[in-house]
Coordinates of C-alpha atoms in Angstrom, one line a residue:
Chain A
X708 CA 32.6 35.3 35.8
X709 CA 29.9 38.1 36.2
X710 CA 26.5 37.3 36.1
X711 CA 24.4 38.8 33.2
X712 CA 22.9 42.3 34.9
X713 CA 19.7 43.4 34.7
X714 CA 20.8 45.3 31.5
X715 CA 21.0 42.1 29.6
X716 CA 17.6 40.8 30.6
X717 CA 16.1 44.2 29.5
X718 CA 17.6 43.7 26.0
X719 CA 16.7 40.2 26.2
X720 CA 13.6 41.0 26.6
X721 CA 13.6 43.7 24.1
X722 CA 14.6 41.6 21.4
X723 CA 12.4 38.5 22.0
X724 CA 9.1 41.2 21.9
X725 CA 10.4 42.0 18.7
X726 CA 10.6 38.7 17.2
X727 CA 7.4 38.1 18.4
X728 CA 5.9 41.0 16.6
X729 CA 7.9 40.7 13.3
X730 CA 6.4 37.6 13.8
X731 CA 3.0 38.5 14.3
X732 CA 3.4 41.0 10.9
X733 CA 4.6 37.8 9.2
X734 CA 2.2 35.7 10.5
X735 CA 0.0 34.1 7.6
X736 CA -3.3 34.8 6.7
X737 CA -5.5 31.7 6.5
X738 CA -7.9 32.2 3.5
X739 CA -10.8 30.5 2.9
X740 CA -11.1 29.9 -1.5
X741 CA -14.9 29.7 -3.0
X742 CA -16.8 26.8 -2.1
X743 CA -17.4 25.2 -5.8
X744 CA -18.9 21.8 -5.6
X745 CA -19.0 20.9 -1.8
X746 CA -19.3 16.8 -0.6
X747 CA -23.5 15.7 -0.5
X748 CA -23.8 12.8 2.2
X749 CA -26.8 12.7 4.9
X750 CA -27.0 15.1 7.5
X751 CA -25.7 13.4 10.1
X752 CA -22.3 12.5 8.2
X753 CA -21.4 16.0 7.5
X754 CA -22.1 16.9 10.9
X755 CA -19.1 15.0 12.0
X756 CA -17.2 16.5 8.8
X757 CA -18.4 19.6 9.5
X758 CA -17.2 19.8 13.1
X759 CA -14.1 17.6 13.0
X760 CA -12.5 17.4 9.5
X761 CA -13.7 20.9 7.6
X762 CA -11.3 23.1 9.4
X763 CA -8.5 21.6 7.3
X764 CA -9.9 19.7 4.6
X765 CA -12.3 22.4 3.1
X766 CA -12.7 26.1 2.4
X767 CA -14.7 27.3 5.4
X768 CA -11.4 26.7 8.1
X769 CA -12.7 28.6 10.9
X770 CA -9.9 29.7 12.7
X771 CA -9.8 30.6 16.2
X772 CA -7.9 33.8 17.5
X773 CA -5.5 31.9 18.8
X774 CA -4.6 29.8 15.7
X775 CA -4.0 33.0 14.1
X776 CA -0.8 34.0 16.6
X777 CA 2.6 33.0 15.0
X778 CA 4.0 30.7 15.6
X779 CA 1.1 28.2 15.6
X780 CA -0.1 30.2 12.6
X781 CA 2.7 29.0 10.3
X782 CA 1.9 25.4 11.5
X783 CA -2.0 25.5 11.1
X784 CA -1.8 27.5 7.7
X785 CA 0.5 24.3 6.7
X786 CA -1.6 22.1 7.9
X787 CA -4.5 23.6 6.4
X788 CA -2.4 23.8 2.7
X789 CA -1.5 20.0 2.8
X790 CA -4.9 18.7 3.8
X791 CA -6.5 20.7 1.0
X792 CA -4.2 19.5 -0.9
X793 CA -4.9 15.6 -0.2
X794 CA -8.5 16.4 -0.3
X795 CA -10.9 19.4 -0.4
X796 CA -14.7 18.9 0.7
X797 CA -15.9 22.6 -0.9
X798 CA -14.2 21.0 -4.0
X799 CA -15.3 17.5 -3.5
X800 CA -16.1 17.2 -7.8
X801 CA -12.3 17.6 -8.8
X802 CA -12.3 13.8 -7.6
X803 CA -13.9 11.2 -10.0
X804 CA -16.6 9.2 -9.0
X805 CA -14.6 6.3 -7.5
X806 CA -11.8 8.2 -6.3
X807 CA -14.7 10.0 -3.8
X808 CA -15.6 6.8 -2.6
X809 CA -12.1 5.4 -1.7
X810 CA -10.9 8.3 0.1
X811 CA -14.5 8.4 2.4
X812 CA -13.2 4.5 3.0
X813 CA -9.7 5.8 3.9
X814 CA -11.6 8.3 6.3
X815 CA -13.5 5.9 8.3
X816 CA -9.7 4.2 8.4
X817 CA -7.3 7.6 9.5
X818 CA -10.2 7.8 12.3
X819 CA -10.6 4.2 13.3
X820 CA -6.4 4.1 13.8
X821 CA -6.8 7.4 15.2
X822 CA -4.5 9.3 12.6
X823 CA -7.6 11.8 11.7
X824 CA -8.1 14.8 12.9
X825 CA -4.2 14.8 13.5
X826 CA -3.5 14.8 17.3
X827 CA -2.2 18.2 17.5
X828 CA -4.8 20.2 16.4
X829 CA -7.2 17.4 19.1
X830 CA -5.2 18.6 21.8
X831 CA -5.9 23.0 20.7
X832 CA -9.6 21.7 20.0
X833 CA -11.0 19.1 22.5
X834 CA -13.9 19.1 20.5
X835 CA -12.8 17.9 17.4
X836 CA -12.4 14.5 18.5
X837 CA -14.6 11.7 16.6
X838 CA -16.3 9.4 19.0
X839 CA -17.1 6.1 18.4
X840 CA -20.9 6.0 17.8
X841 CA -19.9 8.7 15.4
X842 CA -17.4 6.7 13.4
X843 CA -20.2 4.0 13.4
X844 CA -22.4 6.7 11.7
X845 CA -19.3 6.6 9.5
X846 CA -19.1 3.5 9.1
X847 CA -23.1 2.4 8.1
X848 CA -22.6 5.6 5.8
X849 CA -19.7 3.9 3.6
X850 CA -21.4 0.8 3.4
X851 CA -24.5 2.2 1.5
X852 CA -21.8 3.4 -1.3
X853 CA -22.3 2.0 -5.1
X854 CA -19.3 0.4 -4.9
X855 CA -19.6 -2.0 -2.0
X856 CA -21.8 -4.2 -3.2
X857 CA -20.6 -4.2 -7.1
X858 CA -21.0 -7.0 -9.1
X859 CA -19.1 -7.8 -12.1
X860 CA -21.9 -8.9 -14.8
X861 CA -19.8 -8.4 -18.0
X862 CA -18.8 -11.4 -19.8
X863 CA -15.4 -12.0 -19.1
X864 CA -12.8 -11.1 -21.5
X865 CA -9.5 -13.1 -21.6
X866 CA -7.5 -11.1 -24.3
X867 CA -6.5 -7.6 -24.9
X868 CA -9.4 -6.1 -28.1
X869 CA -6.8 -6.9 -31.0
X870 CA -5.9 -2.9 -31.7
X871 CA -4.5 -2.3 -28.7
X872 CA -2.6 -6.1 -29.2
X873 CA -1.1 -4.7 -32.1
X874 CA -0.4 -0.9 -31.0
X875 CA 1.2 -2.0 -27.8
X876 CA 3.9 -4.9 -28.7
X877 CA 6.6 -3.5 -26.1
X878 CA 6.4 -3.8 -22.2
X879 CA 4.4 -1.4 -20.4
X880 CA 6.3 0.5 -17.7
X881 CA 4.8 3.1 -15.3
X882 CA 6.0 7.0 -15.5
X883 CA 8.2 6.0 -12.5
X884 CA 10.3 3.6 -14.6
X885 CA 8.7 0.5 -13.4
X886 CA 8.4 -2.1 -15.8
X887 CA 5.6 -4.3 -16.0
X888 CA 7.0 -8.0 -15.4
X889 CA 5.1 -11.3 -15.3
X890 CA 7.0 -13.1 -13.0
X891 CA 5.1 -12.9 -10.2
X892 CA 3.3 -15.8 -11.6
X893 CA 6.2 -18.3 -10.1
X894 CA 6.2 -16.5 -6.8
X895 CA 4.2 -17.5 -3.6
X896 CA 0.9 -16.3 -2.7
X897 CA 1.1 -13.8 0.5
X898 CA -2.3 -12.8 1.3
X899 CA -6.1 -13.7 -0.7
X900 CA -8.3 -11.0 0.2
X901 CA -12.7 -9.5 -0.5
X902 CA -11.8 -5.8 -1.0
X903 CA -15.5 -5.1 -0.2
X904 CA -15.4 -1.3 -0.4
X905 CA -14.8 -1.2 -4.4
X906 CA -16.1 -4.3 -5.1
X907 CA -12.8 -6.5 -5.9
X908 CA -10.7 -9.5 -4.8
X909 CA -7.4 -9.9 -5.1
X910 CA -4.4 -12.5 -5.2
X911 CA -1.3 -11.0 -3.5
X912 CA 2.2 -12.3 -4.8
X913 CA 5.4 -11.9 -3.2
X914 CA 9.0 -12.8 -4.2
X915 CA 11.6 -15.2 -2.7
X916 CA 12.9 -12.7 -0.4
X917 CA 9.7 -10.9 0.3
X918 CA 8.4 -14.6 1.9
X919 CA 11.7 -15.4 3.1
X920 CA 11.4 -12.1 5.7
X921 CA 8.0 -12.8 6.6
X922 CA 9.1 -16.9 7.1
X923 CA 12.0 -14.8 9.5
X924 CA 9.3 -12.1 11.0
X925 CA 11.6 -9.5 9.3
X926 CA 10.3 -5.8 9.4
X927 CA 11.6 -3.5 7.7
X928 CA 11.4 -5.5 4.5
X929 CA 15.0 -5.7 2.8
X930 CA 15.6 -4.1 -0.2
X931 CA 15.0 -6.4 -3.5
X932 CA 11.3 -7.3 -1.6
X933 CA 8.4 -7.3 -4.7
X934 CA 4.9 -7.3 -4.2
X935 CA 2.0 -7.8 -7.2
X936 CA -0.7 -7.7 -6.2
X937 CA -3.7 -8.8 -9.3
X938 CA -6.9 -7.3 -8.9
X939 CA -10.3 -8.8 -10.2
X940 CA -13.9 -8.2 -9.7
X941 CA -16.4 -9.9 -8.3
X942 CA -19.2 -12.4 -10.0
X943 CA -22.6 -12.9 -8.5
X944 CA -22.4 -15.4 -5.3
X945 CA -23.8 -18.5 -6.2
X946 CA -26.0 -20.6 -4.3
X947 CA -23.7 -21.9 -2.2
X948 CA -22.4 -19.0 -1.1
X949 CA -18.8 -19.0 -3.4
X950 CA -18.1 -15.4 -5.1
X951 CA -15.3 -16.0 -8.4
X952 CA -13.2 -14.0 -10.2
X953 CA -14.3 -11.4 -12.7
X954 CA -13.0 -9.7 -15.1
X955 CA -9.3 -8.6 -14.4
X956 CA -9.0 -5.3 -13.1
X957 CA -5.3 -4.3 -12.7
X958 CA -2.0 -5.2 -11.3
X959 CA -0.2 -3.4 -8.5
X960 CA 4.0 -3.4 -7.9
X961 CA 5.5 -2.3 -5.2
X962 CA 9.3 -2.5 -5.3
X963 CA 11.3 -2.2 -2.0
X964 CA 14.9 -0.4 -2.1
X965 CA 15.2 1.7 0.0
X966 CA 17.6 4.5 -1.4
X967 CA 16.4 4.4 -5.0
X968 CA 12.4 5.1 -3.7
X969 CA 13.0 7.2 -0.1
X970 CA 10.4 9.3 -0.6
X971 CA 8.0 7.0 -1.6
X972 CA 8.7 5.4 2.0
X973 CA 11.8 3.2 0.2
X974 CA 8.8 1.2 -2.0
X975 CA 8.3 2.1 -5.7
X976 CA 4.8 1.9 -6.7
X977 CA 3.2 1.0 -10.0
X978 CA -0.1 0.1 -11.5
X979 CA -1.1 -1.3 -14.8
X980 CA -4.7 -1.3 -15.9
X981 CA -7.0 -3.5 -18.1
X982 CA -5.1 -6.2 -19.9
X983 CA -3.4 -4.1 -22.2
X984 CA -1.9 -3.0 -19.0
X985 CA -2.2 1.0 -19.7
X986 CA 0.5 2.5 -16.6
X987 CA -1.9 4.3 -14.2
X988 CA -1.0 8.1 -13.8
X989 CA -0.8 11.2 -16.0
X990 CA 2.4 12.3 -13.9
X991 CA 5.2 10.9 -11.7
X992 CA 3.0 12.7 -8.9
X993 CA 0.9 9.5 -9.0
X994 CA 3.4 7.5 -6.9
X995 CA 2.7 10.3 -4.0
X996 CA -1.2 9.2 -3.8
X997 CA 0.3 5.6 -3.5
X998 CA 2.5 6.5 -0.6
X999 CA 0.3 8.9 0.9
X1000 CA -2.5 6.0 1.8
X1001 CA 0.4 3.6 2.4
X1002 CA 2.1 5.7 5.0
X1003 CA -0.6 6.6 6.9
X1004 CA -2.4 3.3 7.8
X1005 CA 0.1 1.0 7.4
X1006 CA 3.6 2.5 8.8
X1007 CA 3.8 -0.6 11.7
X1008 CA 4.1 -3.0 8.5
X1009 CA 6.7 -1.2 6.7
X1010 CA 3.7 0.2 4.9
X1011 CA 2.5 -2.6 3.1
X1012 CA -1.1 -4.3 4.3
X1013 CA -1.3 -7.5 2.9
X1014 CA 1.1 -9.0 5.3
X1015 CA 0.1 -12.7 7.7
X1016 CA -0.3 -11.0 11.1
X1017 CA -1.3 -12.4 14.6
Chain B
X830 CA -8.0 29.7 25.7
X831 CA -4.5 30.8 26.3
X832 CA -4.1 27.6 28.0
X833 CA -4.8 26.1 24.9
X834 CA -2.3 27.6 22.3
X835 CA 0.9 26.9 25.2
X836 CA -0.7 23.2 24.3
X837 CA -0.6 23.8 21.1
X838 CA 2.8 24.6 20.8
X839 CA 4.2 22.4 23.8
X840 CA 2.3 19.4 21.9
X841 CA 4.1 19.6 18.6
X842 CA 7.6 18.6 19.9
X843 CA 6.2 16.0 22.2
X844 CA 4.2 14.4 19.3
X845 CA 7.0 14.5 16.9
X846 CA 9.4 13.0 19.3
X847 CA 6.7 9.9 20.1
X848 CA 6.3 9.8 16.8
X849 CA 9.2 6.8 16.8
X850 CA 7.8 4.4 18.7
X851 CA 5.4 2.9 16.1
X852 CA 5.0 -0.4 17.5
X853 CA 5.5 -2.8 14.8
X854 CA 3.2 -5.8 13.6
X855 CA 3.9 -9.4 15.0
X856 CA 4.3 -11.2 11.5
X857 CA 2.7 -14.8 11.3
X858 CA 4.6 -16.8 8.6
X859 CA 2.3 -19.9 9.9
X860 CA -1.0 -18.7 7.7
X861 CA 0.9 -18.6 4.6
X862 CA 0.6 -22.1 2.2
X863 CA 3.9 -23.2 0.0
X864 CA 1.8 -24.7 -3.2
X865 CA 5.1 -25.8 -4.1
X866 CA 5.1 -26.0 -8.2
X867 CA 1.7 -26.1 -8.7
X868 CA 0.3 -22.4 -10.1
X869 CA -2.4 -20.1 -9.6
X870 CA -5.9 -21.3 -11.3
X871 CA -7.5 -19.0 -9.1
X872 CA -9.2 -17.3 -5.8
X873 CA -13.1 -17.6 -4.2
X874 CA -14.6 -16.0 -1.4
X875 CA -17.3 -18.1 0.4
X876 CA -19.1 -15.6 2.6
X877 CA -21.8 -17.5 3.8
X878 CA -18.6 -20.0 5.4
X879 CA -16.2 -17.4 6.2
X880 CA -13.4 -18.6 3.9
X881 CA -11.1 -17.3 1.3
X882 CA -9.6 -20.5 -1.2
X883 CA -7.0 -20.4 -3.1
X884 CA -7.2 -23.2 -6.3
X885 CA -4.1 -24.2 -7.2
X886 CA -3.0 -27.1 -9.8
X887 CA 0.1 -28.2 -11.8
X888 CA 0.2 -27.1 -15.7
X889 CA -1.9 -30.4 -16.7
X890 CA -5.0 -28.8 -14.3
X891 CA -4.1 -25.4 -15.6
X892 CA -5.1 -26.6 -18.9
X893 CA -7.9 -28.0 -17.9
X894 CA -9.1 -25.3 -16.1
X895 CA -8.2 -22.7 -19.2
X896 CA -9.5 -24.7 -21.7
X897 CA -12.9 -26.2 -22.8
X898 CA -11.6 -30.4 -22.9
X899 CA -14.0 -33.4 -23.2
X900 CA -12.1 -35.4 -20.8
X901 CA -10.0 -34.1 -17.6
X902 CA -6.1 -34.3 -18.4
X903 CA -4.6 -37.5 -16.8
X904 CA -2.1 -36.5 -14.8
X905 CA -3.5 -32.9 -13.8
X906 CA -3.0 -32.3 -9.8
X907 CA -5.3 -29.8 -7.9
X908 CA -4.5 -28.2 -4.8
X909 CA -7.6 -26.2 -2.9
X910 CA -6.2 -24.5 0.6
X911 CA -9.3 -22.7 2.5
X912 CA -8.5 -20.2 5.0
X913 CA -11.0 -18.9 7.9
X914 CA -11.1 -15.4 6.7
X915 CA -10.7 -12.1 9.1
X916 CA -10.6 -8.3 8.6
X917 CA -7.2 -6.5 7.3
X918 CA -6.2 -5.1 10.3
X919 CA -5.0 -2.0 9.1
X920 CA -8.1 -1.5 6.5
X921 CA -12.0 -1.4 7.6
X922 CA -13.0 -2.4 4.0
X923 CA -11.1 -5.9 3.3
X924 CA -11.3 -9.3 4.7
X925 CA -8.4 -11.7 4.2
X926 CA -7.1 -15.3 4.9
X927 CA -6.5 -15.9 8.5
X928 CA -5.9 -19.3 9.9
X929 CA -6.1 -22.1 7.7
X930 CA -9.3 -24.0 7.3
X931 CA -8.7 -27.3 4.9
X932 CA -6.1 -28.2 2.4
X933 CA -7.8 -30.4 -0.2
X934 CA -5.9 -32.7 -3.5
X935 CA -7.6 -34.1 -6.1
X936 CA -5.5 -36.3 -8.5
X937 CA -6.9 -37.2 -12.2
X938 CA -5.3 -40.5 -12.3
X939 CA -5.7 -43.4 -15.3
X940 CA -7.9 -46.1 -13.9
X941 CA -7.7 -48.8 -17.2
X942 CA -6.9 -48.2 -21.1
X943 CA -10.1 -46.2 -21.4
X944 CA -11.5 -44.6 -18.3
X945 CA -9.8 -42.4 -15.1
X946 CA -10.3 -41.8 -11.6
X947 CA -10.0 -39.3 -9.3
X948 CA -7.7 -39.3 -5.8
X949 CA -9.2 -37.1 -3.4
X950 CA -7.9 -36.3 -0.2
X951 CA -9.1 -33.2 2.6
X952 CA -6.9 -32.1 5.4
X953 CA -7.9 -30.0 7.9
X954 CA -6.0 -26.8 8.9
X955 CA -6.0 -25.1 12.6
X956 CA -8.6 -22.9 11.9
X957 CA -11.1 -26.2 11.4
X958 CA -13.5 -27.2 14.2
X959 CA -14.0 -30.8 15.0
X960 CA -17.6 -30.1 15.0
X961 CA -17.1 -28.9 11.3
X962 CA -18.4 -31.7 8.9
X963 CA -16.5 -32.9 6.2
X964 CA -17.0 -32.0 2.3
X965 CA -18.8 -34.6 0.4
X966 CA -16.4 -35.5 -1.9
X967 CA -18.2 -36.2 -5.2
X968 CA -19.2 -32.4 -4.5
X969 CA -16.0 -31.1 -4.1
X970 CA -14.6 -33.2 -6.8
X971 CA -17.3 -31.8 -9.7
X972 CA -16.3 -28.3 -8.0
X973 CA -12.5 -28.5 -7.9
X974 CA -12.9 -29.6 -11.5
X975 CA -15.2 -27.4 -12.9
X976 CA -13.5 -23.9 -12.2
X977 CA -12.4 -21.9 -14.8
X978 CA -9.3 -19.8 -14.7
X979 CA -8.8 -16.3 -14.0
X980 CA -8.0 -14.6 -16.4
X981 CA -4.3 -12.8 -16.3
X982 CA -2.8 -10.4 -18.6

């Protein structure tokens, strides 16, 4: 067989420069929107934003020269899209109140597990690390929110307000098809947890075959798994130190089977709020938020938290 | 800086192959607590301890707990499991039941025609230190009795 000659090299060559400038022509501009309402927190919070989060989650991405070669410019300008996308600091007011205050939670989390900033844009920027007496900065910031010390004052309310009894006879189900189901209430309890960040506590429920795999240290959980998990808030601690239920918050689903809900990580999510159990969501895009939050801290428990570990 | 974008790009397979080995979480079927029949009366959080309870009872202590009565039901059986509590691993934000601290019953049993009793017993879980006192029981008897139920939809 001959051996390529110096010919083919040359067009080689030729052709590779070529795709390299196409691809340069292609290559995608990385804009930077208006800044309408961007995130308030002290000074030495945002620093750390600033520095290690803003060039993805917020209109003033400053992009280095080299992020704007192709082909790391298709990756980055991805990148960039999807973590506006999740959540946008220069557009911090789109988020309600409460919603703000969950996602700065789930920031302090995506850095503790070392999710956030994602590793390949560490590795391009060695400066965009976040050390760890800056995620204690983090940390002590999130714990002066409104919500983590929230105490539920009302007077607690057992029924439904008799309109909505009426107007809403049939079962609630979630814009996913999930029905609301109260038979979680003969199942056995999983986990009891002090969700301190919003100001909650919760039971967690799980059915025969959910607790059968964790009695077998199953993981993946097998399809046919539920989880409810019932949500109340918090009373005043007493004198002795005991904190009691509240008023009842909402119930959460999560279904396991695996082909049915693949890209929800192969668990269908649902939530029902208030005790006229109104389905959480305006679209079937509410799910993703689920997932999203699920599959990034918790993928090493098949996604779901509230499971007995060692 | 060139250095860096070869990185860059030499990275992104790397990562996404490594992505696979998630190690996975050692499940511990040991802290869990099979109330049997009895159901759900509800959940407290002692922070000045370090617990998390569950209250559990059968359907005569549900009542009892849901419900305003003069007298306790005869018959109603409570069940109280503490556990130490520790933080969600995967969630800065939440602490849940760890190891189990005590697993407490309290009977309402009939003592004559007119009055009743009440059987208490406390067992300690792994989690509890021998240096730990024990519960007075009068106490925990006026406490296990007097909780209300959550309320569920």
């Amino acid at each position: 067989m001959k051996k390529p000659g110096l010919k083919f090299y040359k067009s080689a060559a030729v052709v590779l420069t070529l795709i390299f400038v196409g691809m340069q022509i292609s290559s995608p501009d990385i804009e930077n929107p208006p800044v309408t309402s961007e995130i308030v927190a002290p000074a030495d919070v945002k620093q750390i934003l600033e520095r290690a989060c803003y060039d993805c989650h917020s209109n003033e991405a400053k992009v280095e020269w080299f992020d704007k070669i192709a082909p790391a410019s298709f990756l980055i300008k991805r990148d960039i899209e999807e973590a506006r996308s999740r959540f946008n600091f220069s557009e911090w007011d789109k988020n309600p109140a409460g919603v703000q205050e969950l996602l700065l939670w789930e920031m302090v989390n995506a850095i503790e597990q070392g999710k956030m900033p994602l590793k390949r844009y560490q590795l391009a920027h060695p400066g965009g690390k976040v050390s760890e007496s800056e995620l204690a900065v983090l940390k002590k910031y999130v714990n002066t929110l409104p919500g983590r010390h929230k105490v539920d004052t009302a007077r607690i309310v057992a029924q439904p307000s008799s309109s909505q009894k009426v107007s809403t006879p049939k079962t609630p189900v979630s814009l996913n098809g999930i029905p609301y189901s109260a038979d979680y209430k003969n199942w056995k309890i999983i986990s009891v947890t002090d969700k301190f960040d919003g100001g909650s506590m919760r039971i967690v429920y799980g059915n025969d075959i959910m607790v059968k795999a964790i009695g077998k240290r199953q993981l993946p959980f097998p399809d046919g798994a539920r989880i409810v998990k019932v949500v109340w808030g918090k009373q005043a601690e007493d004198k002795e130190g005991n904190v009691l239920p509240g008023n009842f918050q909402n119930a959460q689903f999560m279904i396991k089977d695996s082909k049915k809900y693949s890209t929800t990580e192969g668990w269908g999510f649902a939530k029902f709020d208030g005790l006229d159990l109104k389905p959480a969501g305006k679209t079937i895009l509410f799910e993703q938020t689920c997932a999203n939050c699920h599959r990034l801290l918790a993928p090493e428990n098949d996604f779901v938290f509230n499971v007995p570990t060692k | 800086m060139k250095s860096t974008i070869s990185l860059y790009i030499i990275a992104l397979p790397l990562l996404m192959l490594s992505c696979d080995d998630r190690n996975t979480a050692q499940l511990a079927p040991e802290y869990l607590y099979d109330a049997g029949n009895q159901k759900v009366i509800k959940s407290i959080i002692n922070n000045k301890k370090g617990t998390i309870a569950m209250l559990y009872g059968n359907d005569l202590a549900l009542e009892n707990a849901s419900k305003s009565l003069p007298k306790p039901n005869i018959g109603a059986n409570y069940t109280l499991v503490t556990w130490k509590q520790k933080p969600m691993p995967q969630w800065y934000g939440t602490k849940m039941n760890g190891e189990i601290y005590s697993v407490e019953h309290l009977k309402v049993v009939q003592r004559n025609a007119t009055q009743f009793a009440f059987d208490y017993d406390f067992q300690t879980g792994k989690g509890y230190q021998p240096g730990d006192g024990r519960p007075e029981e009068q106490q925990r008897i006026k406490f296990i009795t007097s909780q209300r139920a959550a309320v569920f939809p």
